[in-house]
XYZ file of C-alpha atoms in Angstrom:
337
model
C 146.725 45.906 -129.035
C 145.161 43.120 -126.999
C 148.535 42.149 -125.555
C 149.122 45.756 -124.506
C 145.778 45.824 -122.694
C 146.629 42.575 -120.897
C 150.032 43.996 -119.875
C 148.419 47.143 -118.480
C 145.894 45.060 -116.563
C 148.718 42.994 -115.028
C 150.635 46.141 -114.060
C 147.501 47.604 -112.494
C 146.857 44.400 -110.540
C 150.478 44.285 -109.384
C 150.230 47.855 -108.044
C 147.088 46.900 -106.138
C 148.715 43.802 -104.643
C 151.783 45.841 -103.703
C 149.598 48.400 -101.921
C 147.648 45.710 -100.057
C 150.869 43.916 -99.108
C 152.268 47.177 -97.728
C 149.123 47.691 -95.655
C 149.362 44.152 -94.228
C 153.017 44.628 -93.229
C 152.328 48.001 -91.608
C 149.372 46.648 -89.626
C 151.523 43.817 -88.300
C 154.326 46.253 -87.414
C 152.013 48.749 -85.720
C 149.524 46.365 -84.104
C 151.048 42.878 -84.143
C 151.832 43.196 -80.434
C 148.081 43.230 -79.683
C 148.074 39.459 -80.226
C 149.615 39.088 -76.765
C 146.858 41.141 -75.130
C 143.991 39.655 -73.162
C 140.345 40.531 -72.646
C 139.705 43.875 -70.930
C 136.745 46.001 -69.837
C 133.628 45.114 -71.890
C 135.386 42.053 -73.344
C 135.032 40.210 -70.038
C 131.203 40.224 -69.662
C 130.259 40.205 -73.359
C 132.852 37.703 -74.624
C 134.936 35.878 -72.031
C 132.116 35.180 -69.552
C 129.258 35.001 -72.054
C 127.899 31.410 -72.244
C 125.675 32.332 -75.205
C 128.747 32.308 -77.460
C 129.721 28.755 -76.621
C 127.037 26.615 -78.237
C 124.961 26.594 -81.419
C 122.013 26.062 -79.092
C 122.136 29.817 -78.492
C 122.819 30.857 -82.078
C 119.310 32.420 -82.538
C 120.258 34.928 -79.826
C 122.597 36.534 -82.348
C 119.511 38.203 -83.818
C 116.927 37.894 -81.029
C 119.208 39.009 -78.200
C 122.207 41.239 -77.497
C 125.787 40.742 -76.379
C 124.960 42.200 -72.957
C 121.955 39.882 -72.476
C 123.622 37.429 -70.105
C 125.465 40.083 -68.115
C 122.424 42.382 -67.833
C 119.952 39.502 -67.404
C 118.027 40.628 -70.467
C 118.008 43.215 -73.232
C 114.654 44.968 -73.083
C 115.040 48.322 -71.366
C 118.562 47.427 -70.201
C 120.805 48.461 -73.072
C 121.038 50.883 -75.973
C 122.981 48.492 -78.170
C 121.443 46.153 -80.735
C 124.376 44.986 -82.865
C 123.827 41.497 -84.300
C 126.919 41.707 -86.523
C 129.056 42.029 -83.393
C 127.253 39.048 -81.858
C 127.706 37.053 -85.064
C 131.418 37.867 -85.239
C 132.004 36.983 -81.580
C 129.983 33.765 -81.877
C 131.886 32.345 -84.851
C 135.240 33.565 -83.552
C 134.593 31.661 -80.308
C 133.715 28.507 -82.266
C 137.200 28.572 -83.791
C 139.080 29.647 -80.669
C 138.179 31.172 -77.325
C 141.683 32.514 -76.799
C 142.111 36.304 -76.643
C 144.879 36.295 -79.259
C 142.481 34.921 -81.863
C 139.905 37.644 -81.169
C 142.667 40.224 -81.554
C 143.738 38.549 -84.799
C 140.168 38.914 -86.085
C 140.344 42.645 -85.288
C 143.568 42.920 -87.286
C 141.867 41.164 -90.189
C 138.924 43.557 -90.040
C 141.277 46.539 -89.913
C 143.186 45.280 -92.949
C 139.903 44.881 -94.817
C 138.946 48.454 -93.890
C 142.265 49.740 -95.271
C 141.942 47.684 -98.457
C 138.376 48.863 -99.093
C 139.322 52.466 -98.362
C 142.100 52.171 -100.948
C 139.694 50.774 -103.558
C 137.031 53.368 -102.733
C 139.569 56.200 -102.932
C 140.781 54.913 -106.318
C 137.251 55.174 -107.672
C 136.737 58.661 -106.233
C 140.184 60.160 -106.877
C 140.873 58.235 -110.097
C 144.523 58.056 -109.061
C 146.128 54.964 -107.511
C 148.992 56.850 -105.855
C 146.690 59.348 -104.157
C 144.411 56.508 -103.060
C 147.408 54.656 -101.622
C 148.484 57.625 -99.501
C 144.914 58.275 -98.376
C 144.608 54.705 -97.085
C 148.155 54.803 -95.698
C 147.468 57.913 -93.589
C 144.293 56.306 -92.270
C 146.019 53.034 -91.351
C 148.936 54.601 -89.449
C 146.947 57.371 -87.746
C 147.007 56.894 -83.938
C 143.323 57.899 -83.880
C 142.466 54.275 -84.708
C 144.486 52.743 -81.877
C 141.594 51.885 -79.567
C 139.488 50.413 -82.363
C 142.206 47.971 -83.377
C 143.426 47.126 -79.870
C 140.063 46.521 -78.229
C 138.173 43.297 -78.950
C 134.841 45.005 -78.188
C 135.465 47.603 -80.924
C 134.341 45.159 -83.614
C 131.177 47.257 -84.321
C 133.274 50.228 -85.500
C 135.330 48.052 -87.832
C 132.452 46.048 -89.304
C 130.241 49.104 -89.784
C 133.063 50.797 -91.698
C 133.515 47.713 -93.876
C 129.841 47.713 -94.883
C 129.817 51.494 -95.426
C 132.864 51.328 -97.707
C 131.462 48.372 -99.646
C 128.204 50.277 -100.106
C 130.164 53.337 -101.259
C 132.105 51.299 -103.813
C 128.935 49.745 -105.231
C 127.173 53.124 -105.292
C 130.018 54.611 -107.339
C 129.717 51.638 -109.695
C 125.965 52.196 -109.888
C 126.388 55.861 -110.799
C 129.064 54.940 -113.340
C 127.489 51.902 -115.012
C 123.824 52.334 -114.098
C 123.304 48.722 -112.983
C 120.248 48.460 -110.732
C 121.751 45.314 -109.217
C 124.473 47.434 -107.602
C 121.845 49.706 -106.033
C 120.056 46.669 -104.582
C 123.302 45.511 -102.975
C 123.829 49.026 -101.589
C 120.505 48.636 -99.757
C 121.539 45.244 -98.380
C 124.906 46.574 -97.200
C 123.125 49.552 -95.658
C 121.045 47.116 -93.612
C 124.193 45.289 -92.467
C 125.874 48.594 -91.558
C 122.993 49.432 -89.207
C 123.134 45.940 -87.703
C 126.850 46.513 -87.077
C 126.496 49.876 -85.307
C 123.764 52.487 -84.950
C 125.499 55.375 -86.844
C 125.325 53.208 -89.971
C 121.850 54.696 -90.411
C 123.553 57.879 -91.705
C 124.902 56.146 -94.843
C 122.354 57.810 -97.219
C 123.849 61.200 -96.292
C 127.258 59.943 -97.447
C 125.702 58.765 -100.716
C 124.070 62.176 -101.107
C 127.483 63.803 -100.590
C 128.893 61.531 -103.305
C 126.168 62.690 -105.691
C 126.809 66.356 -104.932
C 130.600 66.453 -104.585
C 131.899 63.627 -106.778
C 129.263 63.144 -109.478
C 128.311 66.865 -109.446
C 124.615 66.152 -109.831
C 122.497 69.329 -109.606
C 119.997 69.657 -106.756
C 117.165 69.900 -109.278
C 117.952 66.440 -110.598
C 118.299 64.968 -107.107
C 114.846 66.295 -106.281
C 113.302 64.594 -109.292
C 110.831 61.770 -108.729
C 113.218 59.163 -110.107
C 116.116 60.145 -107.851
C 113.932 60.612 -104.779
C 112.464 57.148 -105.283
C 115.989 55.698 -105.191
C 116.748 57.407 -101.910
C 113.358 56.503 -100.465
C 113.949 52.845 -101.341
C 116.623 52.869 -98.623
C 113.775 53.319 -96.169
C 112.990 49.605 -96.532
C 116.156 48.375 -94.747
C 115.684 51.145 -92.155
C 112.149 49.954 -91.397
C 113.274 46.326 -91.034
C 116.190 47.322 -88.804
C 114.020 49.499 -86.547
C 111.427 46.742 -86.259
C 114.092 44.223 -85.180
C 115.521 46.739 -82.714
C 112.075 47.436 -81.271
C 111.345 43.747 -80.716
C 114.661 43.049 -78.947
C 115.133 46.252 -76.915
C 111.491 47.074 -76.322
C 111.993 50.579 -77.699
C 113.867 52.266 -80.532
C 116.191 54.100 -78.146
C 116.823 51.452 -75.513
C 117.365 52.074 -71.837
C 119.841 53.730 -69.538
C 122.039 55.712 -71.904
C 120.353 58.793 -73.329
C 119.265 60.670 -70.215
C 120.119 64.111 -71.576
C 118.039 67.257 -71.574
C 117.660 69.054 -74.890
C 120.191 71.760 -73.963
C 122.654 69.134 -72.687
C 122.416 67.374 -76.047
C 123.307 70.595 -77.874
C 126.267 71.193 -75.573
C 127.423 67.580 -75.974
C 127.273 67.819 -79.767
C 129.702 70.731 -79.916
C 131.965 69.352 -77.192
C 132.312 65.876 -78.692
C 132.807 67.145 -82.228
C 135.547 69.519 -81.046
C 137.224 66.644 -79.201
C 137.156 64.433 -82.302
C 138.607 67.217 -84.438
C 141.312 67.883 -81.847
C 142.365 64.237 -81.645
C 142.410 64.004 -85.435
C 145.038 66.762 -85.793
C 146.831 66.244 -82.458
C 146.533 62.542 -81.572
C 148.505 62.464 -78.323
C 147.516 61.439 -74.790
C 144.945 59.060 -76.205
C 142.818 57.120 -73.749
C 140.243 54.353 -73.877
C 137.876 56.478 -71.798
C 137.343 60.205 -71.504
C 135.489 61.827 -68.637
C 132.259 63.337 -69.877
C 129.856 65.412 -67.817
C 126.503 66.706 -68.955
C 126.543 70.496 -69.137
C 124.521 73.292 -70.687
C 126.508 76.453 -69.904
C 126.520 78.076 -73.349
C 128.330 81.211 -72.165
C 131.368 79.481 -70.710
C 134.769 79.917 -72.332
C 134.906 76.132 -72.726
C 131.714 75.953 -74.763
C 132.657 78.984 -76.871
C 135.910 77.239 -77.813
C 133.950 74.113 -78.842
C 131.544 76.255 -80.837
C 134.420 78.065 -82.578
C 136.062 74.781 -83.645
C 132.786 73.502 -85.095
C 132.122 76.836 -86.808
C 135.627 76.837 -88.303
C 135.099 73.303 -89.608
C 131.830 74.348 -91.234
C 133.539 77.380 -92.760
C 136.263 75.177 -94.287
C 133.599 72.892 -95.724
C 131.764 75.811 -97.361
C 135.023 77.280 -98.725
C 136.106 73.925 -100.186
C 132.777 73.585 -101.964
C 132.826 77.201 -103.169
C 136.387 76.778 -104.483
C 135.245 73.626 -106.306
C 137.547 71.446 -104.210
C 134.877 68.802 -104.282
C 136.968 65.876 -103.049
C 138.089 67.929 -100.031
C 134.490 68.962 -99.390
C 133.381 65.326 -99.547
C 136.101 64.293 -97.094
C 135.181 67.033 -94.628
C 131.491 66.142 -94.842
C 132.238 62.455 -94.305
C 134.329 63.274 -91.225
C 131.465 65.392 -89.919
C 129.093 62.441 -90.267
């Protein structure tokens, strides 16, 4: 009996290694040519011409400054971005090699780690290795990710996703085994996700979706004092992150980026979401930059089309939940986040 268990464990490990090996080969086939690319756009001021990456004398600036500090002659009121994980990654990458190919190699490594973690997370959620493999496979070969892998300055997207997936894996383990230690690590990874990129602050909503869609916990239980205290405990890393951001940027929002009126924000929400959904299902004519103009004409045909796409997405989410297609509902909600 014991030998049979050992044999099954070996077979399971072999399937995992085979999946990870396939991911590595595909990433090299799809993106190996990025190693010959140089620094472009934001890479030039924040990496190539940034003297703060070149000496351990400036290492404290990883947390007390920002990547744009040298280029902008300061951080306070001059940038929206406070992303120490990006600074940390760029700093240590430079210490090993300042050549562009090495920075691109680091991006490939991050992307592989994202695919591997997505595979492991999907195995826990789907409870099926083959389905998890194809889920990760579709993600890895989808053209939607092209810019993130190709662009050195897209490290925040990759690292944030790594921390979010790690937190998701540990949260599933916590719900399965009930180990408080796993929940503590979820809080730590949540903190790192925010330090990687601002949208990491939405992680608790993903955990809530896991509770509703995957673990099928009733709302009444989630509103209990015990469960609410667990969610509220995630406010500790949020408070620390916001305090650090406030000290470095001088404000929680930062300067120069969010000059929208309230109606322009509403318009932008529907427009950008519709664009993301469109590129997800029809990923052609991709570009590093898309022209974006602030608008608030809610009766234009353009806006009505954006509104319809968003409404249709919401309808599909409600239908999936009503039909008890909980994994589909979770996936749609995650994409919405």
